[in-house]
PDB file of C-alpha atoms in Angstrom:
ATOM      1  CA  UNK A1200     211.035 215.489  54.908  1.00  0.00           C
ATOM      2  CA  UNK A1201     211.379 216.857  51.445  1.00  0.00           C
ATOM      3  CA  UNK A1202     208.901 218.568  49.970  1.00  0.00           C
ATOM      4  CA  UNK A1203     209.356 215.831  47.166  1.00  0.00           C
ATOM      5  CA  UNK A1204     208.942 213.179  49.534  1.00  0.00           C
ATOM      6  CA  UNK A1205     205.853 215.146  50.867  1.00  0.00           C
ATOM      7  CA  UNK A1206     204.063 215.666  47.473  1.00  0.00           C
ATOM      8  CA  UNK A1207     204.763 211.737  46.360  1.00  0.00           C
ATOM      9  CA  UNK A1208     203.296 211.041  49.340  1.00  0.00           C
ATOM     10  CA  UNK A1209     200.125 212.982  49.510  1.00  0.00           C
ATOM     11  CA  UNK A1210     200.061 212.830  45.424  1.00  0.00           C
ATOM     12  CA  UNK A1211     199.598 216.021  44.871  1.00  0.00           C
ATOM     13  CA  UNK A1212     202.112 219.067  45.517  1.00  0.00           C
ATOM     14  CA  UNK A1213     199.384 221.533  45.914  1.00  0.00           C
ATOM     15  CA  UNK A1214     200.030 222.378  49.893  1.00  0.00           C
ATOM     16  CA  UNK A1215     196.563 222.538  51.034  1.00  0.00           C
ATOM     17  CA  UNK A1216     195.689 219.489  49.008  1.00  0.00           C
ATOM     18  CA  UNK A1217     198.338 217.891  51.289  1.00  0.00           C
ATOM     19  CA  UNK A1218     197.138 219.074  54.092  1.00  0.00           C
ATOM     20  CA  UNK A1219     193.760 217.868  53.782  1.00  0.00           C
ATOM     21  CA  UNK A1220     194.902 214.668  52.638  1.00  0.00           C
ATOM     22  CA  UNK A1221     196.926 213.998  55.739  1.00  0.00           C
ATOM     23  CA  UNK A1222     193.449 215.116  57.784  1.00  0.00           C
ATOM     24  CA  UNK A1223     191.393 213.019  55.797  1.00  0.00           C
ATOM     25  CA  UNK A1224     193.622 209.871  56.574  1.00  0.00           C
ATOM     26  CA  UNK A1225     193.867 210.653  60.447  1.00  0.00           C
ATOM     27  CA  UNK A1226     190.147 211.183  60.244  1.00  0.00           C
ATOM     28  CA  UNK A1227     189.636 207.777  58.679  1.00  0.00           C
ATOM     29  CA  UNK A1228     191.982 205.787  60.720  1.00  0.00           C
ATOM     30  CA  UNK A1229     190.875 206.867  63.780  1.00  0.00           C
ATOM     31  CA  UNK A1230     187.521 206.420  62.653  1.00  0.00           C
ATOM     32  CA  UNK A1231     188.333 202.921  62.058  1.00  0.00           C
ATOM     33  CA  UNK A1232     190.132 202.431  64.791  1.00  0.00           C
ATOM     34  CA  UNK A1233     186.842 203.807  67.046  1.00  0.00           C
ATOM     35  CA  UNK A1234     184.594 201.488  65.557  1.00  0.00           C
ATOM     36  CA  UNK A1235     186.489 198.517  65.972  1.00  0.00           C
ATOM     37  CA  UNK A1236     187.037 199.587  69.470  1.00  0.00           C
ATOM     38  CA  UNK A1237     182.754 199.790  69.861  1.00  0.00           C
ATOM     39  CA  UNK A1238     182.249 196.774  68.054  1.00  0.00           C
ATOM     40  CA  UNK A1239     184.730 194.763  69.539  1.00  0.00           C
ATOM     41  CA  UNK A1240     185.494 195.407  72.521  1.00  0.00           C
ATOM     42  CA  UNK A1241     184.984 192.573  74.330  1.00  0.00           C
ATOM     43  CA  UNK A1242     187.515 190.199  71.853  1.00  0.00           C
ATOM     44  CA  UNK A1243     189.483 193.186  71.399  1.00  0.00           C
ATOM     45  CA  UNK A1244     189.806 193.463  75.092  1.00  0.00           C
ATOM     46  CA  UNK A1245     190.483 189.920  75.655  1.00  0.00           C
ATOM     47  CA  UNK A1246     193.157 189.513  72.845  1.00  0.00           C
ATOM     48  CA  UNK A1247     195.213 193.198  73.940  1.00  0.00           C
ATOM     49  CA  UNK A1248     194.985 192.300  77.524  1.00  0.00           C
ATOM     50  CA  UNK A1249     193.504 195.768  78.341  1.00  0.00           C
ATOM     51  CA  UNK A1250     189.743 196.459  79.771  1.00  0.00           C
ATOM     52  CA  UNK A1251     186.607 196.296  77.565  1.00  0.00           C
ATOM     53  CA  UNK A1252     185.416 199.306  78.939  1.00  0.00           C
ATOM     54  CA  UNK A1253     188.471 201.272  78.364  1.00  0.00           C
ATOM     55  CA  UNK A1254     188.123 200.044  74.608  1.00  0.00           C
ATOM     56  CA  UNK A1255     184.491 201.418  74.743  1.00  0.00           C
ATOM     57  CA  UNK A1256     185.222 204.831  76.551  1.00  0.00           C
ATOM     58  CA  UNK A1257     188.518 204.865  73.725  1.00  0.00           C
ATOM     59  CA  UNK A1258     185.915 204.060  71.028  1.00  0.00           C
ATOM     60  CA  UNK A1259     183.988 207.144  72.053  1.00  0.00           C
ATOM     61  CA  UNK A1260     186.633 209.716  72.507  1.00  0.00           C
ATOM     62  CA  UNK A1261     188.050 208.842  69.232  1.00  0.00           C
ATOM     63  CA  UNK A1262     184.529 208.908  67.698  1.00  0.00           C
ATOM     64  CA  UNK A1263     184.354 212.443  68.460  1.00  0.00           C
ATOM     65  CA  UNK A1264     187.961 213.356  67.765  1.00  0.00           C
ATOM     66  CA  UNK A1265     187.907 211.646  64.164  1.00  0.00           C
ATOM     67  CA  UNK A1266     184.749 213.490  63.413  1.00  0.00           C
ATOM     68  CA  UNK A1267     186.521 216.878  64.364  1.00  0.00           C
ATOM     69  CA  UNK A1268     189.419 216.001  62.314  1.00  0.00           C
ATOM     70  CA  UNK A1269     187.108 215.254  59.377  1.00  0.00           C
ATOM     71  CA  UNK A1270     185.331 218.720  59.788  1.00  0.00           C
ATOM     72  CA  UNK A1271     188.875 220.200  59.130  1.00  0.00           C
ATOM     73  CA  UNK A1272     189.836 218.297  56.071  1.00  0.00           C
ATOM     74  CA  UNK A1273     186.593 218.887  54.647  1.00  0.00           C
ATOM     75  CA  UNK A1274     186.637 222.790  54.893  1.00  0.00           C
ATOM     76  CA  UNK A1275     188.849 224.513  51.589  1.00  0.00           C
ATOM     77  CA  UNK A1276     191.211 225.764  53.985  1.00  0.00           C
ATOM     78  CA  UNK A1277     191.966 224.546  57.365  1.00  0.00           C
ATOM     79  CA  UNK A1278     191.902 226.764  59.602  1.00  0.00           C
ATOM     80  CA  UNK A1279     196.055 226.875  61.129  1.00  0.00           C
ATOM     81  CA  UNK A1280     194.969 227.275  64.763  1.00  0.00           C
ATOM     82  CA  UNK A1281     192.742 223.724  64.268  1.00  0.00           C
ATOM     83  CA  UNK A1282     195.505 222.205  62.583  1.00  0.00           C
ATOM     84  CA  UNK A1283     197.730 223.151  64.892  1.00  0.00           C
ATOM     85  CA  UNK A1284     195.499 221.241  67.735  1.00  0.00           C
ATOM     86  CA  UNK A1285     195.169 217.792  65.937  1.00  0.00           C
ATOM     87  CA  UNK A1286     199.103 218.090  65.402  1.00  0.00           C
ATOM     88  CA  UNK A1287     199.687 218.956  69.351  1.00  0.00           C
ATOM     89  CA  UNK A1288     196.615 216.416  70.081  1.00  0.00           C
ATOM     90  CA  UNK A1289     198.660 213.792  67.804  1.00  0.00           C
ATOM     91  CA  UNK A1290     201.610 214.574  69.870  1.00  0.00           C
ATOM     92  CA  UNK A1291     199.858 214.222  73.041  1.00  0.00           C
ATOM     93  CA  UNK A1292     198.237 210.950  72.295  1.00  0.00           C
ATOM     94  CA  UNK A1293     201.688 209.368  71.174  1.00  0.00           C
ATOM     95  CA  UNK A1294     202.888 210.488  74.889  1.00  0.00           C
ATOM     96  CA  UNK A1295     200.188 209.512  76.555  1.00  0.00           C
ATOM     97  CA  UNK A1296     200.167 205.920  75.189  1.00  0.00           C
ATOM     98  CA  UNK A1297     203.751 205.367  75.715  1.00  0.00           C
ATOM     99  CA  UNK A1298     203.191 206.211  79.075  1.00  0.00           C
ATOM    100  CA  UNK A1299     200.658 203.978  79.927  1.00  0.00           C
ATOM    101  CA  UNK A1300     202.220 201.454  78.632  1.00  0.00           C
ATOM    102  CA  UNK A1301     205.169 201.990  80.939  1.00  0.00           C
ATOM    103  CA  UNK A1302     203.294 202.977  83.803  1.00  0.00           C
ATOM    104  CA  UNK A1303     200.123 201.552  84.374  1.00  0.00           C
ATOM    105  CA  UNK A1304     198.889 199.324  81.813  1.00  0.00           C
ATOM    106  CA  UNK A1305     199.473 195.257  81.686  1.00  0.00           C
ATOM    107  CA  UNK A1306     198.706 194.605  78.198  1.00  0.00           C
ATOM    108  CA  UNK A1307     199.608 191.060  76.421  1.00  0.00           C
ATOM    109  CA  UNK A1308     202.431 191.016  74.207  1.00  0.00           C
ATOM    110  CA  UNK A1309     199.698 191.977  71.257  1.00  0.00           C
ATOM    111  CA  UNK A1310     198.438 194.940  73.350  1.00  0.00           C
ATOM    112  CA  UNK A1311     201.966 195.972  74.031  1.00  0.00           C
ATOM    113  CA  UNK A1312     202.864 196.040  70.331  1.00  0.00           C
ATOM    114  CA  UNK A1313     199.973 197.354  69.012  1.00  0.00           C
ATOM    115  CA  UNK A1314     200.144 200.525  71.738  1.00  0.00           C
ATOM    116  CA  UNK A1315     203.709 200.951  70.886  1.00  0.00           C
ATOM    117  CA  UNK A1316     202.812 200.808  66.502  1.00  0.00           C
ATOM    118  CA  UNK A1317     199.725 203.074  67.054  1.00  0.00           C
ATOM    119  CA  UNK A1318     201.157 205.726  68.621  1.00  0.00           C
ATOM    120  CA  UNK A1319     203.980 205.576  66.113  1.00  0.00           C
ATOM    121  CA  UNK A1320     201.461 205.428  63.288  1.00  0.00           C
ATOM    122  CA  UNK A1321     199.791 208.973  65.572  1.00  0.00           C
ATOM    123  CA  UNK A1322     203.395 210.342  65.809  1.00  0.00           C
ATOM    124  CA  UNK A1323     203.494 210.092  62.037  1.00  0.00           C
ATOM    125  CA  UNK A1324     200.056 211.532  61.309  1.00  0.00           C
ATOM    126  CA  UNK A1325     201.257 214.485  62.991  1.00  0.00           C
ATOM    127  CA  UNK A1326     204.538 214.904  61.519  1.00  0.00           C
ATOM    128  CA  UNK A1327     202.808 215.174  58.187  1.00  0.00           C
ATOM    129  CA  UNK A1328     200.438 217.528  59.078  1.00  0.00           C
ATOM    130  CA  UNK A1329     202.352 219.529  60.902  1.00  0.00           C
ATOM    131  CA  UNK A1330     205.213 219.691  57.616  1.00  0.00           C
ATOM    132  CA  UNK A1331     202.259 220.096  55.395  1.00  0.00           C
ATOM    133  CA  UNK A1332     200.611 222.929  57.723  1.00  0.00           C
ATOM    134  CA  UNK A1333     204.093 224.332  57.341  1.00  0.00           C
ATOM    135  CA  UNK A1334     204.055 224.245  53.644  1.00  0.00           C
ATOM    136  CA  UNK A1335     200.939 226.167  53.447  1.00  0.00           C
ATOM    137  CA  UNK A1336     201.919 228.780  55.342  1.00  0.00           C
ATOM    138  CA  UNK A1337     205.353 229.357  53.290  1.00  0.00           C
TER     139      UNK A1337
END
């Protein structure tokens, strides 16, 4: 990715303006994504074809991680080594959901999909922020 493409993205080409932004946006949408989980987890469940509580204990781990991920975007400077761990976290979650899916989850066709698009949407989260960690750095 350009830096171009970057910088239109983030709208801003000041490098640790991108970075945060990218933070900010994983913090949100997994913040999102953990209260939905909570709050509906029961019709969630139902319509994915995956296990309430597994939506609930989800819900809470991602609780926790978004809040981390907000701490970094909100500091001036993100500190690399934390930056580092939300990309490699990122990375890890994208893995990990790919591989339940092929190995021990029975989701419905929705659940199935929307494993496969969230971990892309992950994968993507951390290809930014690992590109923008890079353009700090340079």
């Amino acid at each position: 990715m350009s830096a171009t493409q970057l910088a239109t993205l983030a709208r801003t080409s000041a490098p640790q303006s991108m970075l945060r932004r990218f933070l900010a946006l994983d913090a949100a949408v997994t913040g999102a994504n953990a209260l939905a989980y909570f709050a509906f987890s029961g019709p969630l469940g139902r319509f994915l074809g995956v296990d309430a509580a597994l939506l609930l204990a989800l819900g809470a781990f991602l609780t926790a991680y978004a809040a981390g991920v907000g701490l970094l975007a909100a500091r001036r400077q993100p500190p690399v080594l934390g930056v580092r761990a939300v990309v490699e976290a990122n990375l890890a979650w994208t893995a990990v959901s790919l591989a339940a899916l092929a190995l021990w989850l029975t989701p419905s066709t929705a659940g199935a999909v929307w494993t496969v698009l969230q971990a892309l949407v992950v994968a993507g989260f951390a290809v930014l922020q690992h590109t923008a960690l890079r353009a700090v750095r340079a």
